[in-house]
Amino acid sequence: LVTLLKYIGNDYRFIFLGDDRQLPPVSQDEDALEVCGNVMKLLIDYGSHFDFQANLRCRDERVRMFIAQCRLGNTGYLRQLNVFRQSSVDDMIAYKLKHPSVDECMIIAYRNATVGRINEKFFNALSRNSQKVIPFECKNGCGRGGFFIGAEVVFYRNDDQYQKYGYTNSEFGRIVGLDIPCEKNPNGKVIVQTEEKTYELPVWRAKEDLLLAYALTIHKAQGSGADRVYVLEATDYSLAYTAVSRTKGELYFTGMTLDDLCEALETPTEVRRNITDFQR
């Protein structure tokens, strides 16, 4: 960045965007998406752009090479690297129980239902001796609730609708306090400590916006990284590449073969088109 600023100067505005090979952004602004559905492509087509492609997250040279070949979609070379490592579900869960922090270990999958089943396993194992518990339940294909003191959690969306609490989508934290709803306190209370702030939410609100974080969807994991990552499933190029590039060192696949990974990498990701694409 310093080199870039020295070369171009300070009298320019910059837009910094994520890796265009990863998952496209999710937006609720459908009107804007009708005009500009692929911001990265628009800037590449009509602006000046600079690509920073070095993987600074992964410290293991062999795994970093593996990720780079995934980014290139070079499935033939992936088969020659001898880096692909598999893990059983039991070994994955045992390791995660010893390393619950998302910075240490991350379990990621494509489907909400898969993530929900894994989170339920951790809820059953970790809340067994807890005196205060909000039961785990499946709602609309997602795991909800499952709160207990000490639980690792992640916020599901930005606090845009109410603007009262101020938490942000994909902000990770830990539950440090819990009051069960009762006659005197019908709303109950969930206290979440993150790196940024301590949030106190009524239980009903926490059930809407807060999820257990022992397993994450690939979308939710985007932007984060862990020392060890377990990938359970991916169905196309962007999902597969985003998943493998979360690791800082160790990368394992659970329920996936190397053929499964290569098939995903060879499956194009559906992307939105810009209005300019239709004008040509």
PDB file of C-alpha atoms in Angstrom:
ATOM      1  CA  LEU A   1       0.000   0.000   0.000  1.00  0.00           C
ATOM      2  CA  VAL A   2       2.854   2.378   0.829  1.00  0.00           C
ATOM      3  CA  THR A   3       4.480   1.608  -2.531  1.00  0.00           C
ATOM      4  CA  LEU A   4       1.191   2.256  -4.313  1.00  0.00           C
ATOM      5  CA  LEU A   5       0.683   5.625  -2.606  1.00  0.00           C
ATOM      6  CA  LYS A   6       4.257   6.681  -3.349  1.00  0.00           C
ATOM      7  CA  TYR A   7       3.793   5.786  -7.020  1.00  0.00           C
ATOM      8  CA  ILE A   8       0.376   7.387  -7.587  1.00  0.00           C
ATOM      9  CA  GLY A   9       0.325  10.142  -4.997  1.00  0.00           C
ATOM     10  CA  ASN A  10      -2.165  11.235  -2.370  1.00  0.00           C
ATOM     11  CA  ASP A  11      -4.651  13.120  -4.576  1.00  0.00           C
ATOM     12  CA  TYR A  12      -6.753  10.075  -5.422  1.00  0.00           C
ATOM     13  CA  ARG A  13      -9.569   8.210  -3.787  1.00  0.00           C
ATOM     14  CA  PHE A  14      -9.299   4.456  -3.403  1.00  0.00           C
ATOM     15  CA  ILE A  15     -11.948   1.783  -3.069  1.00  0.00           C
ATOM     16  CA  PHE A  16     -10.697  -1.365  -1.346  1.00  0.00           C
ATOM     17  CA  LEU A  17     -12.577  -4.525  -2.186  1.00  0.00           C
ATOM     18  CA  GLY A  18     -12.198  -8.163  -1.227  1.00  0.00           C
ATOM     19  CA  ASP A  19     -10.856 -11.008  -3.311  1.00  0.00           C
ATOM     20  CA  ASP A  20     -12.960 -11.191  -6.472  1.00  0.00           C
ATOM     21  CA  ARG A  21     -12.515 -14.980  -6.531  1.00  0.00           C
ATOM     22  CA  GLN A  22     -14.352 -15.341  -3.230  1.00  0.00           C
ATOM     23  CA  LEU A  23     -18.080 -15.154  -2.588  1.00  0.00           C
ATOM     24  CA  PRO A  24     -19.932 -12.135  -3.988  1.00  0.00           C
ATOM     25  CA  PRO A  25     -21.357  -9.746  -1.387  1.00  0.00           C
ATOM     26  CA  VAL A  26     -24.846 -10.321  -0.048  1.00  0.00           C
ATOM     27  CA  SER A  27     -27.128  -7.281  -0.121  1.00  0.00           C
ATOM     28  CA  GLN A  28     -30.743  -6.558   0.682  1.00  0.00           C
ATOM     29  CA  ASP A  29     -30.737  -3.566  -1.691  1.00  0.00           C
ATOM     30  CA  GLU A  30     -32.331  -5.236  -4.708  1.00  0.00           C
ATOM     31  CA  ASP A  31     -32.838  -1.910  -6.532  1.00  0.00           C
ATOM     32  CA  ALA A  32     -29.108  -1.225  -6.477  1.00  0.00           C
ATOM     33  CA  LEU A  33     -28.315  -4.782  -7.555  1.00  0.00           C
ATOM     34  CA  GLU A  34     -30.527  -4.376 -10.616  1.00  0.00           C
ATOM     35  CA  VAL A  35     -28.098  -1.674 -11.822  1.00  0.00           C
ATOM     36  CA  CYS A  36     -24.798  -2.836 -10.351  1.00  0.00           C
ATOM     37  CA  GLY A  37     -24.801  -6.500  -9.440  1.00  0.00           C
ATOM     38  CA  ASN A  38     -21.048  -7.082  -9.666  1.00  0.00           C
ATOM     39  CA  VAL A  39     -19.109  -4.117  -8.282  1.00  0.00           C
ATOM     40  CA  MET A  40     -15.717  -5.756  -8.760  1.00  0.00           C
ATOM     41  CA  LYS A  41     -16.278  -6.407 -12.466  1.00  0.00           C
ATOM     42  CA  LEU A  42     -17.594  -2.872 -12.985  1.00  0.00           C
ATOM     43  CA  LEU A  43     -14.437  -1.338 -11.538  1.00  0.00           C
ATOM     44  CA  ILE A  44     -12.184  -3.688 -13.490  1.00  0.00           C
ATOM     45  CA  ASP A  45     -14.003  -2.887 -16.750  1.00  0.00           C
ATOM     46  CA  TYR A  46     -14.208   0.886 -16.330  1.00  0.00           C
ATOM     47  CA  GLY A  47     -11.622   1.930 -13.748  1.00  0.00           C
ATOM     48  CA  SER A  48      -7.993   1.519 -12.829  1.00  0.00           C
ATOM     49  CA  HIS A  49      -7.411  -1.368 -10.484  1.00  0.00           C
ATOM     50  CA  PHE A  50      -4.569  -3.059  -8.677  1.00  0.00           C
ATOM     51  CA  ASP A  51      -4.666  -6.695  -7.580  1.00  0.00           C
ATOM     52  CA  PHE A  52      -3.086  -7.773  -4.292  1.00  0.00           C
ATOM     53  CA  GLN A  53      -2.895 -11.545  -4.651  1.00  0.00           C
ATOM     54  CA  ALA A  54      -0.394 -12.565  -1.970  1.00  0.00           C
ATOM     55  CA  ASN A  55      -1.875 -14.825   0.711  1.00  0.00           C
ATOM     56  CA  LEU A  56      -0.736 -13.214   3.954  1.00  0.00           C
ATOM     57  CA  ARG A  57      -3.030 -15.266   6.196  1.00  0.00           C
ATOM     58  CA  CYS A  58      -1.608 -18.769   5.781  1.00  0.00           C
ATOM     59  CA  ARG A  59       1.776 -19.379   7.399  1.00  0.00           C
ATOM     60  CA  ASP A  60       2.312 -22.921   6.064  1.00  0.00           C
ATOM     61  CA  GLU A  61       4.090 -22.747   2.704  1.00  0.00           C
ATOM     62  CA  ARG A  62       2.667 -26.045   1.361  1.00  0.00           C
ATOM     63  CA  VAL A  63      -0.890 -25.191   2.368  1.00  0.00           C
ATOM     64  CA  ARG A  64      -0.455 -21.686   0.941  1.00  0.00           C
ATOM     65  CA  MET A  65       0.563 -23.251  -2.379  1.00  0.00           C
ATOM     66  CA  PHE A  66      -2.508 -25.511  -2.210  1.00  0.00           C
ATOM     67  CA  ILE A  67      -4.774 -22.494  -1.675  1.00  0.00           C
ATOM     68  CA  ALA A  68      -3.116 -20.632  -4.547  1.00  0.00           C
ATOM     69  CA  GLN A  69      -3.829 -23.530  -6.910  1.00  0.00           C
ATOM     70  CA  CYS A  70      -7.436 -23.599  -5.690  1.00  0.00           C
ATOM     71  CA  ARG A  71      -7.675 -19.901  -6.557  1.00  0.00           C
ATOM     72  CA  LEU A  72      -6.377 -20.644 -10.051  1.00  0.00           C
ATOM     73  CA  GLY A  73      -8.751 -23.593 -10.404  1.00  0.00           C
ATOM     74  CA  ASN A  74      -5.759 -25.782 -11.246  1.00  0.00           C
ATOM     75  CA  THR A  75      -7.286 -29.070 -10.145  1.00  0.00           C
ATOM     76  CA  GLY A  76      -4.742 -31.153 -12.052  1.00  0.00           C
ATOM     77  CA  TYR A  77      -1.874 -29.669 -10.065  1.00  0.00           C
ATOM     78  CA  LEU A  78      -3.812 -30.003  -6.790  1.00  0.00           C
ATOM     79  CA  ARG A  79      -3.763 -33.774  -7.227  1.00  0.00           C
ATOM     80  CA  GLN A  80       0.048 -33.712  -7.401  1.00  0.00           C
ATOM     81  CA  LEU A  81       0.669 -31.606  -4.289  1.00  0.00           C
ATOM     82  CA  ASN A  82      -0.091 -34.346  -1.757  1.00  0.00           C
ATOM     83  CA  VAL A  83      -1.400 -31.754   0.713  1.00  0.00           C
ATOM     84  CA  PHE A  84      -5.059 -32.816   0.911  1.00  0.00           C
ATOM     85  CA  ARG A  85      -5.824 -34.072   4.447  1.00  0.00           C
ATOM     86  CA  GLN A  86      -9.024 -35.696   5.700  1.00  0.00           C
ATOM     87  CA  SER A  87     -10.447 -35.952   9.195  1.00  0.00           C
ATOM     88  CA  SER A  88     -13.256 -37.973  10.731  1.00  0.00           C
ATOM     89  CA  VAL A  89     -16.225 -36.219  12.338  1.00  0.00           C
ATOM     90  CA  ASP A  90     -15.238 -37.564  15.776  1.00  0.00           C
ATOM     91  CA  ASP A  91     -11.669 -36.259  15.500  1.00  0.00           C
ATOM     92  CA  MET A  92     -12.942 -32.904  14.260  1.00  0.00           C
ATOM     93  CA  ILE A  93     -15.345 -32.516  17.189  1.00  0.00           C
ATOM     94  CA  ALA A  94     -12.735 -33.660  19.714  1.00  0.00           C
ATOM     95  CA  TYR A  95     -10.250 -31.078  18.469  1.00  0.00           C
ATOM     96  CA  LYS A  96     -12.831 -28.284  18.440  1.00  0.00           C
ATOM     97  CA  LEU A  97     -13.868 -29.096  22.016  1.00  0.00           C
ATOM     98  CA  LYS A  98     -10.270 -28.466  23.072  1.00  0.00           C
ATOM     99  CA  HIS A  99      -9.985 -25.344  20.893  1.00  0.00           C
ATOM    100  CA  PRO A 100     -13.412 -23.626  21.015  1.00  0.00           C
ATOM    101  CA  SER A 101     -12.203 -20.170  19.954  1.00  0.00           C
ATOM    102  CA  VAL A 102     -12.915 -19.316  16.316  1.00  0.00           C
ATOM    103  CA  ASP A 103      -9.346 -18.004  16.013  1.00  0.00           C
ATOM    104  CA  GLU A 104      -7.952 -21.418  16.910  1.00  0.00           C
ATOM    105  CA  CYS A 105     -10.327 -23.710  15.043  1.00  0.00           C
ATOM    106  CA  MET A 106     -13.070 -23.161  12.479  1.00  0.00           C
ATOM    107  CA  ILE A 107     -15.598 -25.685  11.158  1.00  0.00           C
ATOM    108  CA  ILE A 108     -17.310 -24.465   8.002  1.00  0.00           C
ATOM    109  CA  ALA A 109     -19.953 -25.807   5.636  1.00  0.00           C
ATOM    110  CA  TYR A 110     -22.191 -24.499   2.881  1.00  0.00           C
ATOM    111  CA  ARG A 111     -25.629 -25.463   4.194  1.00  0.00           C
ATOM    112  CA  ASN A 112     -27.305 -23.890   7.221  1.00  0.00           C
ATOM    113  CA  ALA A 113     -28.743 -27.295   8.107  1.00  0.00           C
ATOM    114  CA  THR A 114     -25.261 -28.852   8.275  1.00  0.00           C
ATOM    115  CA  VAL A 115     -23.977 -26.018  10.448  1.00  0.00           C
ATOM    116  CA  GLY A 116     -27.036 -26.346  12.683  1.00  0.00           C
ATOM    117  CA  ARG A 117     -26.476 -30.062  13.262  1.00  0.00           C
ATOM    118  CA  ILE A 118     -22.830 -29.518  14.195  1.00  0.00           C
ATOM    119  CA  ASN A 119     -23.673 -26.642  16.549  1.00  0.00           C
ATOM    120  CA  GLU A 120     -26.317 -28.803  18.210  1.00  0.00           C
ATOM    121  CA  LYS A 121     -23.672 -31.452  18.945  1.00  0.00           C
ATOM    122  CA  PHE A 122     -21.527 -28.852  20.694  1.00  0.00           C
ATOM    123  CA  PHE A 123     -24.506 -27.457  22.591  1.00  0.00           C
ATOM    124  CA  ASN A 124     -25.364 -30.926  23.901  1.00  0.00           C
ATOM    125  CA  ALA A 125     -21.764 -31.569  24.931  1.00  0.00           C
ATOM    126  CA  LEU A 126     -20.902 -28.192  26.463  1.00  0.00           C
ATOM    127  CA  SER A 127     -24.155 -27.172  28.175  1.00  0.00           C
ATOM    128  CA  ARG A 128     -24.622 -30.444  30.019  1.00  0.00           C
ATOM    129  CA  ASN A 129     -23.581 -29.039  33.412  1.00  0.00           C
ATOM    130  CA  SER A 130     -24.860 -25.503  32.901  1.00  0.00           C
ATOM    131  CA  GLN A 131     -27.459 -24.249  35.367  1.00  0.00           C
ATOM    132  CA  LYS A 132     -28.925 -21.684  32.962  1.00  0.00           C
ATOM    133  CA  VAL A 133     -29.682 -22.801  29.407  1.00  0.00           C
ATOM    134  CA  ILE A 134     -31.773 -21.530  26.503  1.00  0.00           C
ATOM    135  CA  PRO A 135     -32.650 -24.718  24.544  1.00  0.00           C
ATOM    136  CA  PHE A 136     -31.339 -25.303  21.046  1.00  0.00           C
ATOM    137  CA  GLU A 137     -33.960 -25.503  18.295  1.00  0.00           C
ATOM    138  CA  CYS A 138     -34.092 -25.702  14.509  1.00  0.00           C
ATOM    139  CA  LYS A 139     -36.071 -22.917  12.845  1.00  0.00           C
ATOM    140  CA  ASN A 140     -36.374 -22.385   9.092  1.00  0.00           C
ATOM    141  CA  GLY A 141     -33.451 -24.704   8.485  1.00  0.00           C
ATOM    142  CA  CYS A 142     -31.137 -22.856  10.915  1.00  0.00           C
ATOM    143  CA  GLY A 143     -30.061 -23.685  14.430  1.00  0.00           C
ATOM    144  CA  ARG A 144     -31.391 -21.118  16.907  1.00  0.00           C
ATOM    145  CA  GLY A 145     -30.887 -20.544  20.607  1.00  0.00           C
ATOM    146  CA  GLY A 146     -28.683 -23.023  22.439  1.00  0.00           C
ATOM    147  CA  PHE A 147     -27.330 -20.313  24.752  1.00  0.00           C
ATOM    148  CA  PHE A 148     -25.355 -20.965  27.934  1.00  0.00           C
ATOM    149  CA  ILE A 149     -22.648 -19.076  29.803  1.00  0.00           C
ATOM    150  CA  GLY A 150     -19.368 -19.539  27.984  1.00  0.00           C
ATOM    151  CA  ALA A 151     -20.943 -20.287  24.591  1.00  0.00           C
ATOM    152  CA  GLU A 152     -19.065 -19.058  21.506  1.00  0.00           C
ATOM    153  CA  VAL A 153     -21.469 -17.011  19.363  1.00  0.00           C
ATOM    154  CA  VAL A 154     -21.620 -14.819  16.259  1.00  0.00           C
ATOM    155  CA  PHE A 155     -24.077 -12.100  15.262  1.00  0.00           C
ATOM    156  CA  TYR A 156     -26.194 -13.067  12.270  1.00  0.00           C
ATOM    157  CA  ARG A 157     -26.901  -9.581  10.908  1.00  0.00           C
ATOM    158  CA  ASN A 158     -26.194  -5.883  11.400  1.00  0.00           C
ATOM    159  CA  ASP A 159     -28.294  -4.043  13.950  1.00  0.00           C
ATOM    160  CA  ASP A 160     -29.832  -1.937  11.171  1.00  0.00           C
ATOM    161  CA  GLN A 161     -33.506  -2.295  11.984  1.00  0.00           C
ATOM    162  CA  TYR A 162     -33.427  -1.042  15.565  1.00  0.00           C
ATOM    163  CA  GLN A 163     -30.153   0.937  15.844  1.00  0.00           C
ATOM    164  CA  LYS A 164     -30.227   0.323  19.571  1.00  0.00           C
ATOM    165  CA  TYR A 165     -27.418  -2.124  20.245  1.00  0.00           C
ATOM    166  CA  GLY A 166     -24.963  -1.434  17.437  1.00  0.00           C
ATOM    167  CA  TYR A 167     -23.592  -4.914  16.764  1.00  0.00           C
ATOM    168  CA  THR A 168     -22.424  -5.893  13.293  1.00  0.00           C
ATOM    169  CA  ASN A 169     -22.835  -8.927  11.084  1.00  0.00           C
ATOM    170  CA  SER A 170     -20.169 -11.615  11.717  1.00  0.00           C
ATOM    171  CA  GLU A 171     -19.039 -10.042  15.005  1.00  0.00           C
ATOM    172  CA  PHE A 172     -17.835 -12.881  17.226  1.00  0.00           C
ATOM    173  CA  GLY A 173     -18.179 -13.062  20.986  1.00  0.00           C
ATOM    174  CA  ARG A 174     -18.842 -15.165  24.059  1.00  0.00           C
ATOM    175  CA  ILE A 175     -21.897 -15.301  26.324  1.00  0.00           C
ATOM    176  CA  VAL A 176     -20.828 -14.059  29.757  1.00  0.00           C
ATOM    177  CA  GLY A 177     -24.249 -13.678  31.391  1.00  0.00           C
ATOM    178  CA  LEU A 178     -27.692 -15.220  31.025  1.00  0.00           C
ATOM    179  CA  ASP A 179     -31.065 -14.629  32.683  1.00  0.00           C
ATOM    180  CA  ILE A 180     -33.848 -17.072  31.814  1.00  0.00           C
ATOM    181  CA  PRO A 181     -37.238 -15.396  31.059  1.00  0.00           C
ATOM    182  CA  CYS A 182     -39.529 -15.548  34.074  1.00  0.00           C
ATOM    183  CA  GLU A 183     -42.574 -13.801  35.503  1.00  0.00           C
ATOM    184  CA  LYS A 184     -40.517 -10.936  36.962  1.00  0.00           C
ATOM    185  CA  ASN A 185     -38.339 -10.621  33.848  1.00  0.00           C
ATOM    186  CA  PRO A 186     -40.353 -11.946  30.873  1.00  0.00           C
ATOM    187  CA  ASN A 187     -37.700 -10.912  28.326  1.00  0.00           C
ATOM    188  CA  GLY A 188     -34.767 -12.496  30.108  1.00  0.00           C
ATOM    189  CA  LYS A 189     -31.273 -11.354  29.178  1.00  0.00           C
ATOM    190  CA  VAL A 190     -28.269 -12.548  27.171  1.00  0.00           C
ATOM    191  CA  ILE A 191     -24.976 -10.725  27.778  1.00  0.00           C
ATOM    192  CA  VAL A 192     -22.437 -11.055  24.948  1.00  0.00           C
ATOM    193  CA  GLN A 193     -18.816  -9.916  25.240  1.00  0.00           C
ATOM    194  CA  THR A 194     -16.981  -9.166  21.964  1.00  0.00           C
ATOM    195  CA  GLU A 195     -13.679  -7.450  21.265  1.00  0.00           C
ATOM    196  CA  GLU A 196     -15.577  -4.232  20.597  1.00  0.00           C
ATOM    197  CA  LYS A 197     -18.278  -4.057  23.232  1.00  0.00           C
ATOM    198  CA  THR A 198     -20.536  -5.808  25.724  1.00  0.00           C
ATOM    199  CA  TYR A 199     -24.116  -6.243  24.487  1.00  0.00           C
ATOM    200  CA  GLU A 200     -27.186  -6.982  26.623  1.00  0.00           C
ATOM    201  CA  LEU A 201     -30.053  -8.420  24.589  1.00  0.00           C
ATOM    202  CA  PRO A 202     -33.483  -9.784  25.493  1.00  0.00           C
ATOM    203  CA  VAL A 203     -33.627 -13.526  24.862  1.00  0.00           C
ATOM    204  CA  TRP A 204     -36.165 -13.175  22.049  1.00  0.00           C
ATOM    205  CA  ARG A 205     -33.838 -10.769  20.228  1.00  0.00           C
ATOM    206  CA  ALA A 206     -30.799 -12.983  20.761  1.00  0.00           C
ATOM    207  CA  LYS A 207     -32.694 -15.887  19.194  1.00  0.00           C
ATOM    208  CA  GLU A 208     -33.196 -13.784  16.061  1.00  0.00           C
ATOM    209  CA  ASP A 209     -29.739 -12.271  15.622  1.00  0.00           C
ATOM    210  CA  LEU A 210     -27.294 -14.509  17.509  1.00  0.00           C
ATOM    211  CA  LEU A 211     -26.017 -17.963  16.511  1.00  0.00           C
ATOM    212  CA  LEU A 212     -23.682 -20.489  18.083  1.00  0.00           C
ATOM    213  CA  ALA A 213     -20.276 -20.250  16.378  1.00  0.00           C
ATOM    214  CA  TYR A 214     -18.770 -23.714  16.816  1.00  0.00           C
ATOM    215  CA  ALA A 215     -19.633 -24.291  13.162  1.00  0.00           C
ATOM    216  CA  LEU A 216     -20.166 -21.549  10.569  1.00  0.00           C
ATOM    217  CA  THR A 217     -21.468 -21.229   7.052  1.00  0.00           C
ATOM    218  CA  ILE A 218     -18.813 -20.354   4.491  1.00  0.00           C
ATOM    219  CA  HIS A 219     -20.559 -17.000   3.972  1.00  0.00           C
ATOM    220  CA  LYS A 220     -20.377 -16.247   7.700  1.00  0.00           C
ATOM    221  CA  ALA A 221     -16.714 -17.319   7.897  1.00  0.00           C
ATOM    222  CA  GLN A 222     -15.696 -14.986   5.066  1.00  0.00           C
ATOM    223  CA  GLY A 223     -13.263 -12.362   6.331  1.00  0.00           C
ATOM    224  CA  SER A 224     -12.167 -14.502   9.287  1.00  0.00           C
ATOM    225  CA  GLY A 225      -9.364 -16.989   9.733  1.00  0.00           C
ATOM    226  CA  ALA A 226      -8.294 -19.761  12.100  1.00  0.00           C
ATOM    227  CA  ASP A 227      -5.162 -21.741  12.878  1.00  0.00           C
ATOM    228  CA  ARG A 228      -6.946 -24.928  11.825  1.00  0.00           C
ATOM    229  CA  VAL A 229      -9.929 -25.146   9.455  1.00  0.00           C
ATOM    230  CA  TYR A 230     -12.246 -28.081   8.748  1.00  0.00           C
ATOM    231  CA  VAL A 231     -14.243 -27.895   5.506  1.00  0.00           C
ATOM    232  CA  LEU A 232     -17.367 -30.073   5.388  1.00  0.00           C
ATOM    233  CA  GLU A 233     -18.916 -29.178   2.043  1.00  0.00           C
ATOM    234  CA  ALA A 234     -18.730 -26.785  -0.906  1.00  0.00           C
ATOM    235  CA  THR A 235     -20.654 -26.885  -4.184  1.00  0.00           C
ATOM    236  CA  ASP A 236     -18.996 -24.366  -6.512  1.00  0.00           C
ATOM    237  CA  TYR A 237     -15.761 -22.494  -7.156  1.00  0.00           C
ATOM    238  CA  SER A 238     -16.268 -19.464  -4.894  1.00  0.00           C
ATOM    239  CA  LEU A 239     -17.538 -21.547  -1.988  1.00  0.00           C
ATOM    240  CA  ALA A 240     -14.604 -23.949  -2.246  1.00  0.00           C
ATOM    241  CA  TYR A 241     -11.940 -21.263  -2.615  1.00  0.00           C
ATOM    242  CA  THR A 242     -13.403 -19.098   0.157  1.00  0.00           C
ATOM    243  CA  ALA A 243     -13.511 -22.122   2.467  1.00  0.00           C
ATOM    244  CA  VAL A 244      -9.915 -23.252   1.981  1.00  0.00           C
ATOM    245  CA  SER A 245      -8.530 -19.713   2.215  1.00  0.00           C
ATOM    246  CA  ARG A 246      -9.784 -19.294   5.806  1.00  0.00           C
ATOM    247  CA  THR A 247      -6.857 -21.227   7.279  1.00  0.00           C
ATOM    248  CA  LYS A 248      -3.750 -19.716   8.843  1.00  0.00           C
ATOM    249  CA  GLY A 249      -1.966 -23.056   8.864  1.00  0.00           C
ATOM    250  CA  GLU A 250      -3.755 -26.398   8.960  1.00  0.00           C
ATOM    251  CA  LEU A 251      -6.496 -27.466   6.540  1.00  0.00           C
ATOM    252  CA  TYR A 252      -8.659 -30.577   6.859  1.00  0.00           C
ATOM    253  CA  PHE A 253     -11.663 -31.909   4.948  1.00  0.00           C
ATOM    254  CA  THR A 254     -14.438 -33.847   6.682  1.00  0.00           C
ATOM    255  CA  GLY A 255     -16.896 -35.780   4.551  1.00  0.00           C
ATOM    256  CA  MET A 256     -15.192 -34.443   1.407  1.00  0.00           C
ATOM    257  CA  THR A 257     -12.765 -36.165  -0.922  1.00  0.00           C
ATOM    258  CA  LEU A 258     -10.208 -34.530  -3.183  1.00  0.00           C
ATOM    259  CA  ASP A 259     -12.533 -35.365  -6.094  1.00  0.00           C
ATOM    260  CA  ASP A 260     -15.349 -33.481  -4.316  1.00  0.00           C
ATOM    261  CA  LEU A 261     -13.134 -30.429  -3.905  1.00  0.00           C
ATOM    262  CA  CYS A 262     -11.990 -30.511  -7.541  1.00  0.00           C
ATOM    263  CA  GLU A 263     -15.584 -30.885  -8.743  1.00  0.00           C
ATOM    264  CA  ALA A 264     -16.584 -27.814  -6.717  1.00  0.00           C
ATOM    265  CA  LEU A 265     -13.656 -25.792  -8.075  1.00  0.00           C
ATOM    266  CA  GLU A 266     -14.628 -26.766 -11.617  1.00  0.00           C
ATOM    267  CA  THR A 267     -18.246 -25.626 -11.072  1.00  0.00           C
ATOM    268  CA  PRO A 268     -18.635 -21.928 -12.018  1.00  0.00           C
ATOM    269  CA  THR A 269     -20.180 -19.622  -9.470  1.00  0.00           C
ATOM    270  CA  GLU A 270     -23.315 -17.808 -10.569  1.00  0.00           C
ATOM    271  CA  VAL A 271     -22.722 -14.058 -10.431  1.00  0.00           C
ATOM    272  CA  ARG A 272     -24.958 -11.060 -10.995  1.00  0.00           C
ATOM    273  CA  ARG A 273     -24.527  -8.996 -14.135  1.00  0.00           C
ATOM    274  CA  ASN A 274     -24.236  -5.224 -14.374  1.00  0.00           C
ATOM    275  CA  ILE A 275     -26.613  -3.121 -16.443  1.00  0.00           C
ATOM    276  CA  THR A 276     -23.616  -2.204 -18.606  1.00  0.00           C
ATOM    277  CA  ASP A 277     -23.293  -5.853 -19.641  1.00  0.00           C
ATOM    278  CA  PHE A 278     -26.696  -5.664 -21.322  1.00  0.00           C
ATOM    279  CA  GLN A 279     -25.921  -2.410 -23.150  1.00  0.00           C
ATOM    280  CA  ARG A 280     -23.055  -3.792 -25.202  1.00  0.00           C
TER     281      ARG A 280
END
